[in-house]
Amino acid sequence: QQQVRQSPQSLTVWEGETAILNCSYENSAFDYFPWYQQFPGEGPALLIAIRSVSDKKEDGRFTIFFNKREKKLSLHITDSQPGDSATYFCAATSSSFSKLVFGQGTSLSVVP
Amino acid sequence: GPKVLQIPSHQIIDMGQMVTLNCDPVSNHLYFYWYKQILGQQMEFLVNFYNGKVMEKSKLFKDQFSVERPDGSYFTLKIQPTALEDSAVYFCASSIDRANQAPLFGEGTRLSVL
């Protein structure tokens, strides 16, 4: 059972555009949603995270929008740079869970 | 900043052999995890470990798998015997508290079973 889903599987944007990566989940108990960025050959690194009590979290060019009612969230990357080209994983958990549940990832390519 | 170190970065072994993957977690972290990733795809949870015990394991954590952290040293994942389908990148992670604090991941060990 896929508890966390991401779309699209891959995304290509031009440098300077806004990339929008989507994520949805099934378990209403999830209340913490970290996004990880992974470059080829490296481990995933925490990029930004949001708790379900908020509907928006911003950190520089990265913003998470969260809709609890629809169980959806999205990561917006404004002014995309070639260095942002990576795979982005949405994950979910809660205080009653002992693990992160990951989505399948979105591979982002930013073209100069 | 703090880092999770994984040794070795790449391991090649013959099917049926034993392999031990080593992880040096962040010093003040209490929760430890192993995840499996194939071909840069989804991160699959294997097991987590706290206070010397396995807290939870997934279906991917076969009977041939075991974890331990003797005397606060490396947190290890042992596979005995290995199978071809065990070929993957294995990521170790650690966190101060449960996963609600976004675990810190290592760089991974690429395991190739021939």
PDB file of C-alpha atoms in Angstrom:
ATOM      1  CA  GLN A   1       0.000   0.000   0.000  1.00  0.00           C
ATOM      2  CA  GLN A   2       1.493   3.282  -1.141  1.00  0.00           C
ATOM      3  CA  GLN A   3       0.845   5.708   1.688  1.00  0.00           C
ATOM      4  CA  VAL A   4       2.695   8.667   0.186  1.00  0.00           C
ATOM      5  CA  ARG A   5       2.456   9.519  -3.504  1.00  0.00           C
ATOM      6  CA  GLN A   6       4.398  12.062  -5.491  1.00  0.00           C
ATOM      7  CA  SER A   7       3.826  13.611  -8.889  1.00  0.00           C
ATOM      8  CA  PRO A   8       5.125  14.131 -11.421  1.00  0.00           C
ATOM      9  CA  GLN A   9       7.724  11.375 -11.538  1.00  0.00           C
ATOM     10  CA  SER A  10      10.014  13.733 -13.423  1.00  0.00           C
ATOM     11  CA  LEU A  11       9.912  17.450 -14.141  1.00  0.00           C
ATOM     12  CA  THR A  12      11.954  19.740 -16.370  1.00  0.00           C
ATOM     13  CA  VAL A  13      11.861  23.514 -15.984  1.00  0.00           C
ATOM     14  CA  TRP A  14      13.903  26.398 -17.368  1.00  0.00           C
ATOM     15  CA  GLU A  15      16.274  28.306 -15.156  1.00  0.00           C
ATOM     16  CA  GLY A  16      14.368  31.055 -13.371  1.00  0.00           C
ATOM     17  CA  GLU A  17      10.992  29.302 -13.523  1.00  0.00           C
ATOM     18  CA  THR A  18       9.043  27.965 -10.551  1.00  0.00           C
ATOM     19  CA  ALA A  19       9.052  24.192 -10.138  1.00  0.00           C
ATOM     20  CA  ILE A  20       6.027  22.667  -8.404  1.00  0.00           C
ATOM     21  CA  LEU A  21       6.324  19.200  -6.908  1.00  0.00           C
ATOM     22  CA  ASN A  22       3.228  17.498  -5.550  1.00  0.00           C
ATOM     23  CA  CYS A  23       2.682  15.044  -2.738  1.00  0.00           C
ATOM     24  CA  SER A  24      -0.385  13.362  -1.252  1.00  0.00           C
ATOM     25  CA  TYR A  25      -0.880  10.955   1.618  1.00  0.00           C
ATOM     26  CA  GLU A  26      -3.483   8.561   2.924  1.00  0.00           C
ATOM     27  CA  ASN A  27      -2.953   8.258   6.659  1.00  0.00           C
ATOM     28  CA  SER A  28      -4.723  11.011   8.584  1.00  0.00           C
ATOM     29  CA  ALA A  29      -2.412  10.369  11.522  1.00  0.00           C
ATOM     30  CA  PHE A  30       0.571  11.829   9.657  1.00  0.00           C
ATOM     31  CA  ASP A  31       1.421  15.241  11.075  1.00  0.00           C
ATOM     32  CA  TYR A  32       5.008  15.919  10.041  1.00  0.00           C
ATOM     33  CA  PHE A  33       6.182  16.177   6.445  1.00  0.00           C
ATOM     34  CA  PRO A  34       9.872  16.624   5.656  1.00  0.00           C
ATOM     35  CA  TRP A  35      11.123  17.035   2.101  1.00  0.00           C
ATOM     36  CA  TYR A  36      14.518  15.571   1.271  1.00  0.00           C
ATOM     37  CA  GLN A  37      16.793  16.513  -1.615  1.00  0.00           C
ATOM     38  CA  GLN A  38      19.050  13.840  -3.066  1.00  0.00           C
ATOM     39  CA  PHE A  39      21.860  14.287  -5.582  1.00  0.00           C
ATOM     40  CA  PRO A  40      23.215  11.269  -7.502  1.00  0.00           C
ATOM     41  CA  GLY A  41      25.591   9.221  -5.401  1.00  0.00           C
ATOM     42  CA  GLU A  42      24.681  11.009  -2.182  1.00  0.00           C
ATOM     43  CA  GLY A  43      22.334  10.446   0.712  1.00  0.00           C
ATOM     44  CA  PRO A  44      19.065  12.354   1.047  1.00  0.00           C
ATOM     45  CA  ALA A  45      19.418  15.670   2.855  1.00  0.00           C
ATOM     46  CA  LEU A  46      16.646  17.449   4.713  1.00  0.00           C
ATOM     47  CA  LEU A  47      15.545  20.460   2.701  1.00  0.00           C
ATOM     48  CA  ILE A  48      12.472  21.811   4.471  1.00  0.00           C
ATOM     49  CA  ALA A  49       9.697  20.404   6.648  1.00  0.00           C
ATOM     50  CA  ILE A  50       6.197  21.322   7.768  1.00  0.00           C
ATOM     51  CA  ARG A  51       3.922  20.264  10.595  1.00  0.00           C
ATOM     52  CA  SER A  52       0.209  19.810  10.049  1.00  0.00           C
ATOM     53  CA  VAL A  53      -0.695  22.770  12.246  1.00  0.00           C
ATOM     54  CA  SER A  54       0.666  25.058   9.526  1.00  0.00           C
ATOM     55  CA  ASP A  55      -0.490  25.568   5.967  1.00  0.00           C
ATOM     56  CA  LYS A  56       2.687  27.147   4.680  1.00  0.00           C
ATOM     57  CA  LYS A  57       6.391  26.966   5.389  1.00  0.00           C
ATOM     58  CA  GLU A  58       8.939  29.096   3.606  1.00  0.00           C
ATOM     59  CA  ASP A  59      12.724  28.940   3.514  1.00  0.00           C
ATOM     60  CA  GLY A  60      14.348  31.114   0.911  1.00  0.00           C
ATOM     61  CA  ARG A  61      13.337  29.893  -2.547  1.00  0.00           C
ATOM     62  CA  PHE A  62      11.619  26.805  -1.128  1.00  0.00           C
ATOM     63  CA  THR A  63       7.995  26.869   0.066  1.00  0.00           C
ATOM     64  CA  ILE A  64       5.708  24.082   1.212  1.00  0.00           C
ATOM     65  CA  PHE A  65       1.963  24.552   0.838  1.00  0.00           C
ATOM     66  CA  PHE A  66      -0.128  22.164   2.939  1.00  0.00           C
ATOM     67  CA  ASN A  67      -3.825  21.289   2.640  1.00  0.00           C
ATOM     68  CA  LYS A  68      -4.829  19.079   5.538  1.00  0.00           C
ATOM     69  CA  ARG A  69      -8.399  18.592   4.395  1.00  0.00           C
ATOM     70  CA  GLU A  70      -7.331  17.231   1.031  1.00  0.00           C
ATOM     71  CA  LYS A  71      -4.227  15.469   2.427  1.00  0.00           C
ATOM     72  CA  LYS A  72      -2.061  17.193  -0.135  1.00  0.00           C
ATOM     73  CA  LEU A  73       1.068  19.249  -0.070  1.00  0.00           C
ATOM     74  CA  SER A  74       3.354  20.786  -2.619  1.00  0.00           C
ATOM     75  CA  LEU A  75       6.903  22.056  -2.759  1.00  0.00           C
ATOM     76  CA  HIS A  76       7.448  25.230  -4.773  1.00  0.00           C
ATOM     77  CA  ILE A  77      10.960  26.106  -5.874  1.00  0.00           C
ATOM     78  CA  THR A  78      11.041  29.659  -7.164  1.00  0.00           C
ATOM     79  CA  ASP A  79      13.783  31.033  -9.441  1.00  0.00           C
ATOM     80  CA  SER A  80      14.962  27.478 -10.150  1.00  0.00           C
ATOM     81  CA  GLN A  81      18.696  27.047 -10.647  1.00  0.00           C
ATOM     82  CA  PRO A  82      20.630  24.281 -12.441  1.00  0.00           C
ATOM     83  CA  GLY A  83      22.066  23.374  -9.044  1.00  0.00           C
ATOM     84  CA  ASP A  84      18.548  22.463  -7.899  1.00  0.00           C
ATOM     85  CA  SER A  85      18.557  19.515 -10.308  1.00  0.00           C
ATOM     86  CA  ALA A  86      18.086  16.534  -8.014  1.00  0.00           C
ATOM     87  CA  THR A  87      15.505  14.027  -6.818  1.00  0.00           C
ATOM     88  CA  TYR A  88      13.079  15.348  -4.227  1.00  0.00           C
ATOM     89  CA  PHE A  89      11.397  13.022  -1.777  1.00  0.00           C
ATOM     90  CA  CYS A  90       8.298  13.857   0.201  1.00  0.00           C
ATOM     91  CA  ALA A  91       8.078  11.934   3.466  1.00  0.00           C
ATOM     92  CA  ALA A  92       5.517  11.624   6.234  1.00  0.00           C
ATOM     93  CA  THR A  93       5.384  10.509   9.823  1.00  0.00           C
ATOM     94  CA  SER A  94       3.793  11.251  13.164  1.00  0.00           C
ATOM     95  CA  SER A  95       4.736  11.104  16.831  1.00  0.00           C
ATOM     96  CA  SER A  96       3.114   7.665  17.009  1.00  0.00           C
ATOM     97  CA  PHE A  97       5.203   6.347  14.138  1.00  0.00           C
ATOM     98  CA  SER A  98       8.722   5.077  14.448  1.00  0.00           C
ATOM     99  CA  LYS A  99       9.741   5.660  10.839  1.00  0.00           C
ATOM    100  CA  LEU A 100       9.496   7.982   7.859  1.00  0.00           C
ATOM    101  CA  VAL A 101       7.319   6.858   4.956  1.00  0.00           C
ATOM    102  CA  PHE A 102       8.742   8.116   1.669  1.00  0.00           C
ATOM    103  CA  GLY A 103       7.090   8.886  -1.635  1.00  0.00           C
ATOM    104  CA  GLN A 104       8.569   7.611  -4.889  1.00  0.00           C
ATOM    105  CA  GLY A 105      10.413  10.862  -5.538  1.00  0.00           C
ATOM    106  CA  THR A 106      10.323  13.512  -8.263  1.00  0.00           C
ATOM    107  CA  SER A 107      13.376  13.924 -10.451  1.00  0.00           C
ATOM    108  CA  LEU A 108      13.828  17.618 -11.218  1.00  0.00           C
ATOM    109  CA  SER A 109      15.958  18.933 -14.067  1.00  0.00           C
ATOM    110  CA  VAL A 110      16.583  22.663 -14.371  1.00  0.00           C
ATOM    111  CA  VAL A 111      17.771  23.624 -17.823  1.00  0.00           C
ATOM    112  CA  PRO A 112      20.007  26.711 -18.193  1.00  0.00           C
TER     113      PRO A 112
ATOM    114  CA  GLY B   1      27.424  20.097  11.001  1.00  0.00           C
ATOM    115  CA  PRO B   2      26.843  16.623  12.426  1.00  0.00           C
ATOM    116  CA  LYS B   3      27.164  13.740   9.991  1.00  0.00           C
ATOM    117  CA  VAL B   4      26.236  10.112   9.779  1.00  0.00           C
ATOM    118  CA  LEU B   5      29.195   8.163   8.407  1.00  0.00           C
ATOM    119  CA  GLN B   6      28.851   4.912   6.511  1.00  0.00           C
ATOM    120  CA  ILE B   7      31.635   2.447   5.844  1.00  0.00           C
ATOM    121  CA  PRO B   8      32.389   1.203   3.237  1.00  0.00           C
ATOM    122  CA  SER B   9      30.939   3.332   0.452  1.00  0.00           C
ATOM    123  CA  HIS B  10      30.877   0.369  -1.912  1.00  0.00           C
ATOM    124  CA  GLN B  11      30.987  -3.360  -1.214  1.00  0.00           C
ATOM    125  CA  ILE B  12      31.144  -6.133  -3.805  1.00  0.00           C
ATOM    126  CA  ILE B  13      30.559  -9.695  -2.667  1.00  0.00           C
ATOM    127  CA  ASP B  14      29.569 -13.062  -4.047  1.00  0.00           C
ATOM    128  CA  MET B  15      26.076 -14.379  -3.495  1.00  0.00           C
ATOM    129  CA  GLY B  16      25.853 -16.470  -0.331  1.00  0.00           C
ATOM    130  CA  GLN B  17      28.606 -14.590   1.485  1.00  0.00           C
ATOM    131  CA  MET B  18      28.076 -12.562   4.622  1.00  0.00           C
ATOM    132  CA  VAL B  19      28.342  -8.780   4.581  1.00  0.00           C
ATOM    133  CA  THR B  20      28.350  -6.202   7.356  1.00  0.00           C
ATOM    134  CA  LEU B  21      27.501  -2.587   6.660  1.00  0.00           C
ATOM    135  CA  ASN B  22      28.762  -0.130   9.226  1.00  0.00           C
ATOM    136  CA  CYS B  23      27.241   3.139  10.352  1.00  0.00           C
ATOM    137  CA  ASP B  24      28.640   5.732  12.729  1.00  0.00           C
ATOM    138  CA  PRO B  25      25.601   7.775  13.824  1.00  0.00           C
ATOM    139  CA  VAL B  26      25.609  11.264  15.287  1.00  0.00           C
ATOM    140  CA  SER B  27      26.936  11.009  18.834  1.00  0.00           C
ATOM    141  CA  ASN B  28      23.895  12.255  20.768  1.00  0.00           C
ATOM    142  CA  HIS B  29      21.303  10.544  18.591  1.00  0.00           C
ATOM    143  CA  LEU B  30      19.268   7.739  20.089  1.00  0.00           C
ATOM    144  CA  TYR B  31      17.248   6.343  17.186  1.00  0.00           C
ATOM    145  CA  PHE B  32      18.871   4.523  14.288  1.00  0.00           C
ATOM    146  CA  TYR B  33      17.470   3.394  10.972  1.00  0.00           C
ATOM    147  CA  TRP B  34      18.341   1.449   7.851  1.00  0.00           C
ATOM    148  CA  TYR B  35      16.682   2.195   4.510  1.00  0.00           C
ATOM    149  CA  LYS B  36      17.137   0.461   1.162  1.00  0.00           C
ATOM    150  CA  GLN B  37      17.139   2.243  -2.190  1.00  0.00           C
ATOM    151  CA  ILE B  38      17.298   0.610  -5.608  1.00  0.00           C
ATOM    152  CA  LEU B  39      18.355   2.589  -8.690  1.00  0.00           C
ATOM    153  CA  GLY B  40      17.709   5.968  -7.093  1.00  0.00           C
ATOM    154  CA  GLN B  41      14.082   5.114  -6.583  1.00  0.00           C
ATOM    155  CA  GLN B  42      11.931   5.091  -3.467  1.00  0.00           C
ATOM    156  CA  MET B  43      13.526   4.869  -0.043  1.00  0.00           C
ATOM    157  CA  GLU B  44      12.240   1.672   1.550  1.00  0.00           C
ATOM    158  CA  PHE B  45      12.264   1.371   5.343  1.00  0.00           C
ATOM    159  CA  LEU B  46      14.007  -1.708   6.678  1.00  0.00           C
ATOM    160  CA  VAL B  47      14.355  -1.370  10.438  1.00  0.00           C
ATOM    161  CA  ASN B  48      14.750   1.016  13.327  1.00  0.00           C
ATOM    162  CA  PHE B  49      16.636   0.523  16.549  1.00  0.00           C
ATOM    163  CA  TYR B  50      16.467   2.175  19.949  1.00  0.00           C
ATOM    164  CA  ASN B  51      17.944   1.405  23.321  1.00  0.00           C
ATOM    165  CA  GLY B  52      19.568  -1.753  22.067  1.00  0.00           C
ATOM    166  CA  LYS B  53      16.420  -3.180  20.519  1.00  0.00           C
ATOM    167  CA  VAL B  54      14.658  -3.382  17.186  1.00  0.00           C
ATOM    168  CA  MET B  55      11.567  -1.193  17.441  1.00  0.00           C
ATOM    169  CA  GLU B  56      10.022  -1.978  14.096  1.00  0.00           C
ATOM    170  CA  LYS B  57      10.997  -3.850  10.955  1.00  0.00           C
ATOM    171  CA  SER B  58       9.432  -4.099   7.528  1.00  0.00           C
ATOM    172  CA  LYS B  59       8.749  -7.090   5.316  1.00  0.00           C
ATOM    173  CA  LEU B  60      11.970  -6.266   3.483  1.00  0.00           C
ATOM    174  CA  PHE B  61      13.920  -7.054   6.653  1.00  0.00           C
ATOM    175  CA  LYS B  62      14.317 -10.737   5.919  1.00  0.00           C
ATOM    176  CA  ASP B  63      15.428 -13.403   8.390  1.00  0.00           C
ATOM    177  CA  GLN B  64      18.905 -13.147   6.871  1.00  0.00           C
ATOM    178  CA  PHE B  65      19.164  -9.559   8.130  1.00  0.00           C
ATOM    179  CA  SER B  66      20.233  -8.501  11.597  1.00  0.00           C
ATOM    180  CA  VAL B  67      21.202  -5.252  13.299  1.00  0.00           C
ATOM    181  CA  GLU B  68      23.133  -4.399  16.408  1.00  0.00           C
ATOM    182  CA  ARG B  69      25.107  -1.656  18.082  1.00  0.00           C
ATOM    183  CA  PRO B  70      27.454  -3.294  20.561  1.00  0.00           C
ATOM    184  CA  ASP B  71      28.662  -0.981  23.341  1.00  0.00           C
ATOM    185  CA  GLY B  72      27.798   2.222  21.524  1.00  0.00           C
ATOM    186  CA  SER B  73      30.096   1.509  18.618  1.00  0.00           C
ATOM    187  CA  TYR B  74      29.018   1.194  14.993  1.00  0.00           C
ATOM    188  CA  PHE B  75      25.379   0.512  14.224  1.00  0.00           C
ATOM    189  CA  THR B  76      25.627  -2.449  11.855  1.00  0.00           C
ATOM    190  CA  LEU B  77      23.446  -4.195   9.327  1.00  0.00           C
ATOM    191  CA  LYS B  78      24.485  -7.762   8.678  1.00  0.00           C
ATOM    192  CA  ILE B  79      23.190  -9.883   5.834  1.00  0.00           C
ATOM    193  CA  GLN B  80      23.927 -13.603   5.998  1.00  0.00           C
ATOM    194  CA  PRO B  81      23.690 -15.132   3.482  1.00  0.00           C
ATOM    195  CA  THR B  82      23.363 -12.514   0.765  1.00  0.00           C
ATOM    196  CA  ALA B  83      21.133 -12.910  -2.292  1.00  0.00           C
ATOM    197  CA  LEU B  84      21.193 -11.205  -5.689  1.00  0.00           C
ATOM    198  CA  GLU B  85      18.138  -9.119  -4.794  1.00  0.00           C
ATOM    199  CA  ASP B  86      20.036  -7.596  -1.900  1.00  0.00           C
ATOM    200  CA  SER B  87      21.973  -5.460  -4.377  1.00  0.00           C
ATOM    201  CA  ALA B  88      21.013  -1.868  -3.568  1.00  0.00           C
ATOM    202  CA  VAL B  89      22.196   1.233  -1.769  1.00  0.00           C
ATOM    203  CA  TYR B  90      21.688   0.992   1.968  1.00  0.00           C
ATOM    204  CA  PHE B  91      21.276   4.204   3.912  1.00  0.00           C
ATOM    205  CA  CYS B  92      21.768   4.552   7.611  1.00  0.00           C
ATOM    206  CA  ALA B  93      20.044   7.386   9.460  1.00  0.00           C
ATOM    207  CA  SER B  94      19.872   8.620  13.018  1.00  0.00           C
ATOM    208  CA  SER B  95      17.756  11.038  15.009  1.00  0.00           C
ATOM    209  CA  ILE B  96      17.639  12.458  18.522  1.00  0.00           C
ATOM    210  CA  ASP B  97      14.006  11.546  18.883  1.00  0.00           C
ATOM    211  CA  ARG B  98      11.634   9.483  16.772  1.00  0.00           C
ATOM    212  CA  ALA B  99      11.292  10.111  13.037  1.00  0.00           C
ATOM    213  CA  ASN B 100       9.225  13.158  13.949  1.00  0.00           C
ATOM    214  CA  GLN B 101      12.521  14.982  14.035  1.00  0.00           C
ATOM    215  CA  ALA B 102      13.583  14.206  10.445  1.00  0.00           C
ATOM    216  CA  PRO B 103      16.472  11.745  10.664  1.00  0.00           C
ATOM    217  CA  LEU B 104      19.890  12.647   9.321  1.00  0.00           C
ATOM    218  CA  PHE B 105      21.033  10.285   6.570  1.00  0.00           C
ATOM    219  CA  GLY B 106      24.469   9.016   5.663  1.00  0.00           C
ATOM    220  CA  GLU B 107      25.927   8.881   2.163  1.00  0.00           C
ATOM    221  CA  GLY B 108      24.963   5.243   1.728  1.00  0.00           C
ATOM    222  CA  THR B 109      26.759   1.971   1.061  1.00  0.00           C
ATOM    223  CA  ARG B 110      26.335   0.559  -2.419  1.00  0.00           C
ATOM    224  CA  LEU B 111      26.130  -3.230  -2.121  1.00  0.00           C
ATOM    225  CA  SER B 112      26.692  -5.302  -5.236  1.00  0.00           C
ATOM    226  CA  VAL B 113      25.966  -9.013  -4.905  1.00  0.00           C
ATOM    227  CA  LEU B 114      27.363 -11.031  -7.796  1.00  0.00           C
TER     228      LEU B 114
END
